[in-house]
CSV table of C-alpha atoms in Angstrom, one decimal:
chain,number,residue,atom,x,y,z
A,1,MET,CA,0.2,-0.2,0.1
A,2,SER,CA,1.8,3.4,-1.0
A,3,TRP,CA,1.8,6.2,1.3
A,4,LEU,CA,-1.1,8.0,-1.0
A,5,THR,CA,-3.4,5.2,-0.1
A,6,ARG,CA,-2.4,5.6,3.1
A,7,VAL,CA,-3.6,9.5,4.0
A,8,ARG,CA,-6.4,9.1,2.0
A,9,ASN,CA,-7.9,5.8,3.6
A,10,SER,CA,-7.3,7.7,7.1
A,11,LEU,CA,-9.2,10.8,5.9
A,12,PRO,CA,-12.4,10.3,7.7
A,13,PHE,CA,-14.3,12.5,5.2
A,14,VAL,CA,-12.9,10.6,1.8
A,15,ALA,CA,-15.7,7.8,0.6
A,16,LYS,CA,-13.6,4.6,0.3
A,17,ARG,CA,-13.8,2.5,-2.7
A,18,GLU,CA,-13.9,-1.2,-2.6
A,19,THR,CA,-12.7,-3.1,-5.4
A,20,PRO,CA,-14.5,-6.8,-6.0
A,21,ASP,CA,-11.7,-9.6,-5.6
A,22,ASN,CA,-13.4,-11.5,-9.0
A,23,LEU,CA,-12.8,-8.2,-11.3
A,24,TRP,CA,-9.6,-10.0,-12.8
A,25,VAL,CA,-8.6,-13.7,-13.3
A,26,LYS,CA,-4.9,-14.8,-14.0
A,27,CYS,CA,-4.4,-17.0,-17.2
A,28,PRO,CA,-2.0,-20.3,-16.1
A,29,ARG,CA,-0.2,-20.0,-19.5
A,30,CYS,CA,0.7,-16.4,-20.0
A,31,HIS,CA,0.3,-15.2,-17.0
A,32,GLU,CA,-1.9,-11.6,-18.3
A,33,MET,CA,-4.5,-10.3,-16.3
A,34,LEU,CA,-7.8,-10.5,-17.7
A,35,PHE,CA,-11.1,-8.9,-16.9
A,36,THR,CA,-13.1,-11.8,-15.8
A,37,LYS,CA,-16.5,-10.7,-17.6
A,38,GLU,CA,-14.4,-10.5,-20.9
A,39,TYR,CA,-12.5,-13.8,-20.2
A,40,GLU,CA,-15.8,-15.3,-19.4
A,41,ALA,CA,-17.5,-14.2,-22.5
A,42,ASN,CA,-15.2,-15.5,-24.5
A,43,LEU,CA,-15.9,-19.2,-22.9
A,44,SER,CA,-13.2,-19.2,-20.2
A,45,VAL,CA,-10.8,-18.6,-22.8
A,46,CYS,CA,-7.3,-16.6,-22.6
A,47,THR,CA,-7.9,-13.7,-25.2
A,48,ARG,CA,-4.1,-13.0,-25.5
A,49,CYS,CA,-2.8,-16.9,-25.8
A,50,ASP,CA,-6.1,-18.8,-26.4
A,51,TYR,CA,-5.5,-21.1,-23.0
A,52,HIS,CA,-8.8,-23.1,-22.7
A,53,GLY,CA,-9.3,-22.8,-18.6
A,54,ARG,CA,-11.6,-25.1,-16.9
A,55,ILE,CA,-14.9,-24.8,-16.1
A,56,GLY,CA,-17.5,-26.5,-14.1
A,57,ALA,CA,-20.2,-28.8,-15.2
A,58,ASP,CA,-22.7,-26.1,-15.2
A,59,ALA,CA,-21.1,-23.8,-17.6
A,60,ARG,CA,-20.0,-26.5,-20.0
A,61,LEU,CA,-23.5,-27.6,-20.1
A,62,ALA,CA,-25.0,-24.2,-20.7
A,63,GLN,CA,-22.2,-24.2,-23.4
A,64,LEU,CA,-22.7,-27.1,-25.2
A,65,LEU,CA,-26.5,-27.7,-24.6
A,66,ASP,CA,-29.7,-25.9,-26.1
A,67,GLU,CA,-31.7,-23.9,-23.7
A,68,GLY,CA,-34.1,-25.6,-21.5
A,69,PHE,CA,-32.1,-28.9,-20.8
A,70,GLU,CA,-32.9,-31.1,-18.2
A,71,LEU,CA,-30.5,-32.6,-15.9
A,72,LEU,CA,-30.8,-36.1,-14.8
A,73,PRO,CA,-31.2,-37.0,-11.0
A,74,ALA,CA,-28.0,-37.5,-8.9
A,75,PRO,CA,-27.6,-41.2,-8.6
A,76,GLU,CA,-28.0,-42.3,-4.1
A,77,VAL,CA,-24.9,-44.6,-3.4
A,78,THR,CA,-23.3,-45.6,-0.1
A,79,GLU,CA,-21.0,-43.2,1.1
A,80,ASP,CA,-17.5,-44.0,2.8
A,81,PRO,CA,-18.2,-48.0,2.4
A,82,LEU,CA,-14.8,-48.3,3.5
A,83,LYS,CA,-14.4,-46.0,6.9
A,84,PHE,CA,-11.7,-44.8,5.0
A,85,ARG,CA,-9.6,-42.0,6.9
A,86,ASP,CA,-6.4,-40.6,6.4
A,87,THR,CA,-5.2,-37.1,7.1
A,88,LYS,CA,-9.3,-36.5,6.9
A,89,ARG,CA,-12.1,-38.8,7.2
A,90,TYR,CA,-13.5,-39.3,4.0
A,91,THR,CA,-17.0,-37.7,4.8
A,92,ASP,CA,-15.9,-34.4,5.9
A,93,ARG,CA,-13.7,-34.6,2.6
A,94,LEU,CA,-16.9,-34.8,1.3
A,95,LYS,CA,-18.6,-32.3,2.7
A,96,GLN,CA,-15.7,-30.0,2.0
A,97,ALA,CA,-16.1,-30.8,-1.6
A,98,ARG,CA,-20.0,-30.4,-1.5
A,99,ALA,CA,-19.8,-27.1,0.6
A,100,ASN,CA,-18.0,-25.8,-2.7
A,101,ASN,CA,-19.9,-26.9,-5.3
A,102,PRO,CA,-23.6,-26.8,-6.7
A,103,HIS,CA,-23.5,-30.8,-7.1
A,104,ARG,CA,-23.3,-34.0,-5.1
A,105,ASP,CA,-20.6,-35.3,-7.0
A,106,ALA,CA,-18.2,-35.1,-9.7
A,107,PHE,CA,-20.2,-36.1,-12.7
A,108,THR,CA,-23.5,-34.5,-13.8
A,109,ALA,CA,-25.4,-35.5,-17.0
A,110,ALA,CA,-28.1,-33.5,-18.9
A,111,LEU,CA,-30.9,-34.7,-21.4
A,112,GLY,CA,-31.0,-32.1,-24.1
A,113,ARG,CA,-30.1,-30.9,-27.5
A,114,ILE,CA,-27.5,-29.2,-29.2
A,115,GLU,CA,-28.3,-26.8,-32.4
A,116,GLY,CA,-31.7,-29.7,-32.2
A,117,GLN,CA,-30.1,-33.0,-31.9
A,118,LYS,CA,-31.0,-34.5,-28.9
A,119,ALA,CA,-28.3,-36.2,-26.7
A,120,VAL,CA,-27.5,-36.8,-23.5
A,121,VAL,CA,-24.2,-35.1,-22.2
A,122,GLY,CA,-22.5,-36.1,-18.9
A,123,VAL,CA,-19.6,-33.7,-17.9
A,124,GLN,CA,-17.4,-34.4,-15.3
A,125,ASP,CA,-15.9,-31.5,-12.9
A,126,PHE,CA,-12.6,-31.5,-11.6
A,127,THR,CA,-13.6,-28.9,-9.4
A,128,PHE,CA,-15.0,-31.9,-7.0
A,129,MET,CA,-12.1,-33.8,-5.8
A,130,GLY,CA,-10.0,-33.9,-8.6
A,131,GLY,CA,-13.1,-35.0,-10.7
A,132,SER,CA,-11.9,-38.7,-9.3
A,133,MET,CA,-14.2,-41.9,-10.2
A,134,GLY,CA,-15.8,-43.0,-7.5
A,135,MET,CA,-19.3,-45.1,-7.6
A,136,ALA,CA,-21.5,-42.1,-7.7
A,137,VAL,CA,-19.3,-40.9,-10.6
A,138,GLY,CA,-19.8,-44.5,-12.2
A,139,THR,CA,-23.5,-44.8,-11.5
A,140,ALA,CA,-24.0,-41.1,-12.7
A,141,PHE,CA,-22.5,-42.3,-16.1
A,142,CYS,CA,-24.0,-45.9,-16.7
A,143,ASN,CA,-27.1,-43.7,-15.6
A,144,ALA,CA,-27.1,-41.2,-18.3
A,145,ALA,CA,-25.9,-43.9,-20.8
A,146,GLU,CA,-29.3,-45.9,-19.8
A,147,THR,CA,-31.0,-42.6,-20.7
A,148,ALA,CA,-29.5,-42.6,-24.0
A,149,LEU,CA,-31.0,-45.7,-24.7
A,150,GLU,CA,-34.2,-45.1,-23.5
A,151,GLU,CA,-34.6,-41.8,-25.5
A,152,ASN,CA,-33.1,-43.5,-28.7
A,153,CYS,CA,-30.0,-40.5,-28.7
A,154,GLY,CA,-26.3,-40.3,-28.6
A,155,PHE,CA,-24.6,-39.9,-25.6
A,156,VAL,CA,-21.2,-37.2,-25.2
A,157,ALA,CA,-19.1,-37.5,-22.6
A,158,VAL,CA,-17.0,-34.7,-21.4
A,159,THR,CA,-13.9,-35.9,-19.1
A,160,ALA,CA,-11.6,-34.2,-16.8
A,161,ALA,CA,-10.4,-36.5,-13.6
A,162,GLY,CA,-7.7,-37.7,-11.7
A,163,GLY,CA,-8.6,-40.9,-12.0
A,164,ALA,CA,-9.6,-43.1,-9.4
A,165,ARG,CA,-10.9,-42.3,-6.2
A,166,MET,CA,-8.6,-43.6,-3.7
A,167,GLN,CA,-10.7,-43.5,-0.5
A,168,GLU,CA,-13.4,-45.6,-2.4
A,169,GLY,CA,-10.9,-48.5,-3.1
A,170,ILE,CA,-12.0,-51.8,-5.1
A,171,LEU,CA,-15.2,-50.3,-5.4
A,172,SER,CA,-13.9,-47.7,-7.9
A,173,LEU,CA,-11.8,-49.4,-9.7
A,174,MET,CA,-15.0,-51.5,-10.6
A,175,GLN,CA,-16.4,-48.3,-11.9
A,176,MET,CA,-14.1,-48.7,-15.1
A,177,PRO,CA,-16.0,-52.3,-16.1
A,178,ARG,CA,-19.0,-51.0,-15.1
A,179,ALA,CA,-19.1,-48.1,-17.6
A,180,THR,CA,-17.1,-50.2,-20.4
A,181,VAL,CA,-20.3,-52.3,-20.7
A,182,MET,CA,-22.5,-49.3,-21.1
A,183,THR,CA,-20.5,-48.0,-23.9
A,184,ARG,CA,-20.8,-51.8,-25.7
A,185,ARG,CA,-24.5,-51.3,-25.1
A,186,LEU,CA,-24.2,-47.8,-26.7
A,187,LYS,CA,-22.9,-49.3,-29.5
A,188,GLU,CA,-25.3,-52.8,-29.8
A,189,ALA,CA,-28.0,-50.1,-30.0
A,190,GLY,CA,-26.1,-48.0,-32.3
A,191,LEU,CA,-26.4,-44.9,-30.7
A,192,PRO,CA,-23.5,-42.5,-31.4
A,193,TYR,CA,-21.1,-42.5,-28.2
A,194,ILE,CA,-18.7,-39.1,-28.3
A,195,VAL,CA,-16.1,-38.2,-25.8
A,196,LEU,CA,-14.5,-34.6,-25.4
A,197,LEU,CA,-11.1,-34.9,-23.5
A,198,THR,CA,-10.4,-31.9,-21.3
A,199,ASP,CA,-7.8,-31.0,-19.2
A,200,PRO,CA,-6.6,-32.9,-17.7
A,201,THR,CA,-8.2,-36.6,-18.3
A,202,THR,CA,-5.8,-39.2,-16.2
A,203,GLY,CA,-5.4,-42.8,-14.6
A,204,GLY,CA,-8.6,-45.4,-14.6
A,205,VAL,CA,-11.3,-42.8,-16.6
A,206,THR,CA,-8.6,-42.2,-19.4
A,207,ALA,CA,-8.0,-46.5,-19.3
A,208,SER,CA,-11.9,-46.9,-19.6
A,209,TYR,CA,-15.0,-45.1,-21.0
A,210,ALA,CA,-12.4,-41.6,-21.9
A,211,MET,CA,-10.9,-43.8,-24.6
A,212,LEU,CA,-14.1,-46.0,-26.4
A,213,GLY,CA,-16.0,-43.3,-27.7
A,214,ASP,CA,-16.8,-43.8,-31.6
A,215,VAL,CA,-15.5,-40.3,-32.1
A,216,GLN,CA,-12.6,-38.7,-29.8
A,217,LEU,CA,-12.5,-34.7,-29.8
A,218,ALA,CA,-10.3,-32.7,-27.2
A,219,GLU,CA,-9.7,-29.6,-26.5
A,220,PRO,CA,-7.0,-27.9,-27.4
A,221,GLY,CA,-3.7,-27.9,-24.7
A,222,ALA,CA,-5.4,-31.2,-23.0
A,223,LEU,CA,-3.5,-32.9,-20.5
A,224,ILE,CA,-4.3,-36.7,-21.7
A,225,GLY,CA,-3.0,-40.0,-20.0
A,226,PHE,CA,-2.5,-42.8,-18.1
A,227,ALA,CA,0.5,-42.1,-15.4
A,228,GLY,CA,1.6,-39.1,-14.9
A,229,GLN,CA,5.0,-38.2,-17.3
A,230,ARG,CA,8.0,-37.9,-14.2
A,231,VAL,CA,6.5,-41.7,-13.5
A,232,ILE,CA,6.9,-42.8,-17.2
A,233,GLN,CA,10.5,-41.4,-17.5
A,234,GLU,CA,11.7,-43.2,-14.7
A,235,THR,CA,10.0,-46.3,-15.7
A,236,ILE,CA,11.2,-46.1,-19.4
A,237,ARG,CA,14.3,-44.1,-18.4
A,238,GLU,CA,14.0,-42.1,-21.6
A,239,GLN,CA,13.4,-38.3,-22.4
A,240,LEU,CA,9.8,-37.6,-23.9
A,241,PRO,CA,8.9,-35.8,-26.8
A,242,GLU,CA,7.9,-32.2,-26.1
A,243,GLY,CA,4.3,-31.7,-26.0
A,244,PHE,CA,3.7,-35.5,-24.7
A,245,GLN,CA,0.4,-36.2,-23.5
A,246,ARG,CA,-0.9,-32.7,-24.5
A,247,ALA,CA,-4.1,-33.2,-27.1
A,248,GLU,CA,-2.2,-32.2,-30.6
A,249,TYR,CA,0.6,-34.9,-29.8
A,250,LEU,CA,-1.9,-37.4,-29.3
A,251,HIS,CA,-3.9,-36.4,-32.8
A,252,LYS,CA,-0.9,-36.3,-34.5
A,253,HIS,CA,-0.2,-39.8,-33.3
A,254,GLY,CA,-4.2,-41.2,-33.9
A,255,MET,CA,-5.1,-41.7,-30.3
A,256,VAL,CA,-7.3,-38.5,-30.9
A,257,ASP,CA,-9.5,-37.6,-33.9
A,258,ARG,CA,-9.8,-34.2,-33.7
A,259,VAL,CA,-8.8,-31.2,-31.7
A,260,VAL,CA,-11.4,-28.6,-31.6
A,261,HIS,CA,-11.7,-25.4,-29.8
A,262,ARG,CA,-14.2,-23.9,-27.6
A,263,LYS,CA,-16.1,-21.5,-29.9
A,264,GLU,CA,-16.6,-25.1,-32.1
A,265,LEU,CA,-17.7,-27.6,-29.7
A,266,LYS,CA,-21.3,-27.0,-29.9
A,267,HIS,CA,-21.5,-26.9,-34.0
A,268,GLU,CA,-19.0,-29.9,-34.2
A,269,LEU,CA,-21.2,-32.2,-31.7
A,270,ALA,CA,-23.8,-31.6,-33.5
A,271,ARG,CA,-22.4,-32.3,-36.9
A,272,LEU,CA,-21.0,-35.4,-35.9
A,273,LEU,CA,-24.6,-36.5,-33.7
A,274,SER,CA,-26.7,-35.8,-37.4
A,275,TYR,CA,-24.4,-38.2,-38.9
A,276,MET,CA,-24.4,-40.8,-36.6
A,277,ALA,CA,-27.7,-40.4,-35.4
A,278,PRO,CA,-30.1,-43.7,-36.1
A,279,ALA,CA,-32.5,-43.3,-39.3
A,280,GLU,CA,-35.5,-43.2,-37.1
A,281,ALA,CA,-34.3,-40.4,-35.2
A,282,ALA,CA,-32.5,-38.8,-38.1
């Protein structure tokens, strides 16, 4: 605080102006300070370096779906089945995560339309315990896929996760085959299953439903992989190439079909759904 500001604040007859704390946002890549309103109007993409910031489930659904979509009910699952405790009890971690998030867990799904194309969209929210996959996430994914089967429409999964939720142990890992079975049912029914990989998508999520889409899309610069780069380097004792595990690298090597800018995602998804929709629903 400068001496001029201190003097001004000490004067009783001068009105003190309050500046909102959320007026600015700092870009994690280029470190430029951006107006929050300008940043959000640009779909949480940096206007200077085009960095795609992480966004929550509600913002993602609002960006991808037409107005009037319907949120699917959150599943009721057994909480803390293992009575897990590390530095905190698992129940306390859940309470803390829910206090900072509008949803009960890390996966939120909705039924609606994308530029007129009927679809179920499920979004994983990294802000909820790192988007980790537990029983609630696995059940929400399966319920969303079941809704797509009932409505005879495509299913779009937007992934963002650090992997399985360690507090649920083997019960968390069991969500991988459960979700895989649902993707197989969608395929047998002839319904499109499209995956949008966002930053970051790692661990057990990558090892299951995140890489099983009929079409694999990714946002620019998204981190996508199973194990961390440092773990891989120490295991194979080799220096990894520049940009390893980023969306552009995976696209170049055939693991991602397209890297799509956030501004173009809605139109791209609508186009894919129109191509892949079953004949009776087209």
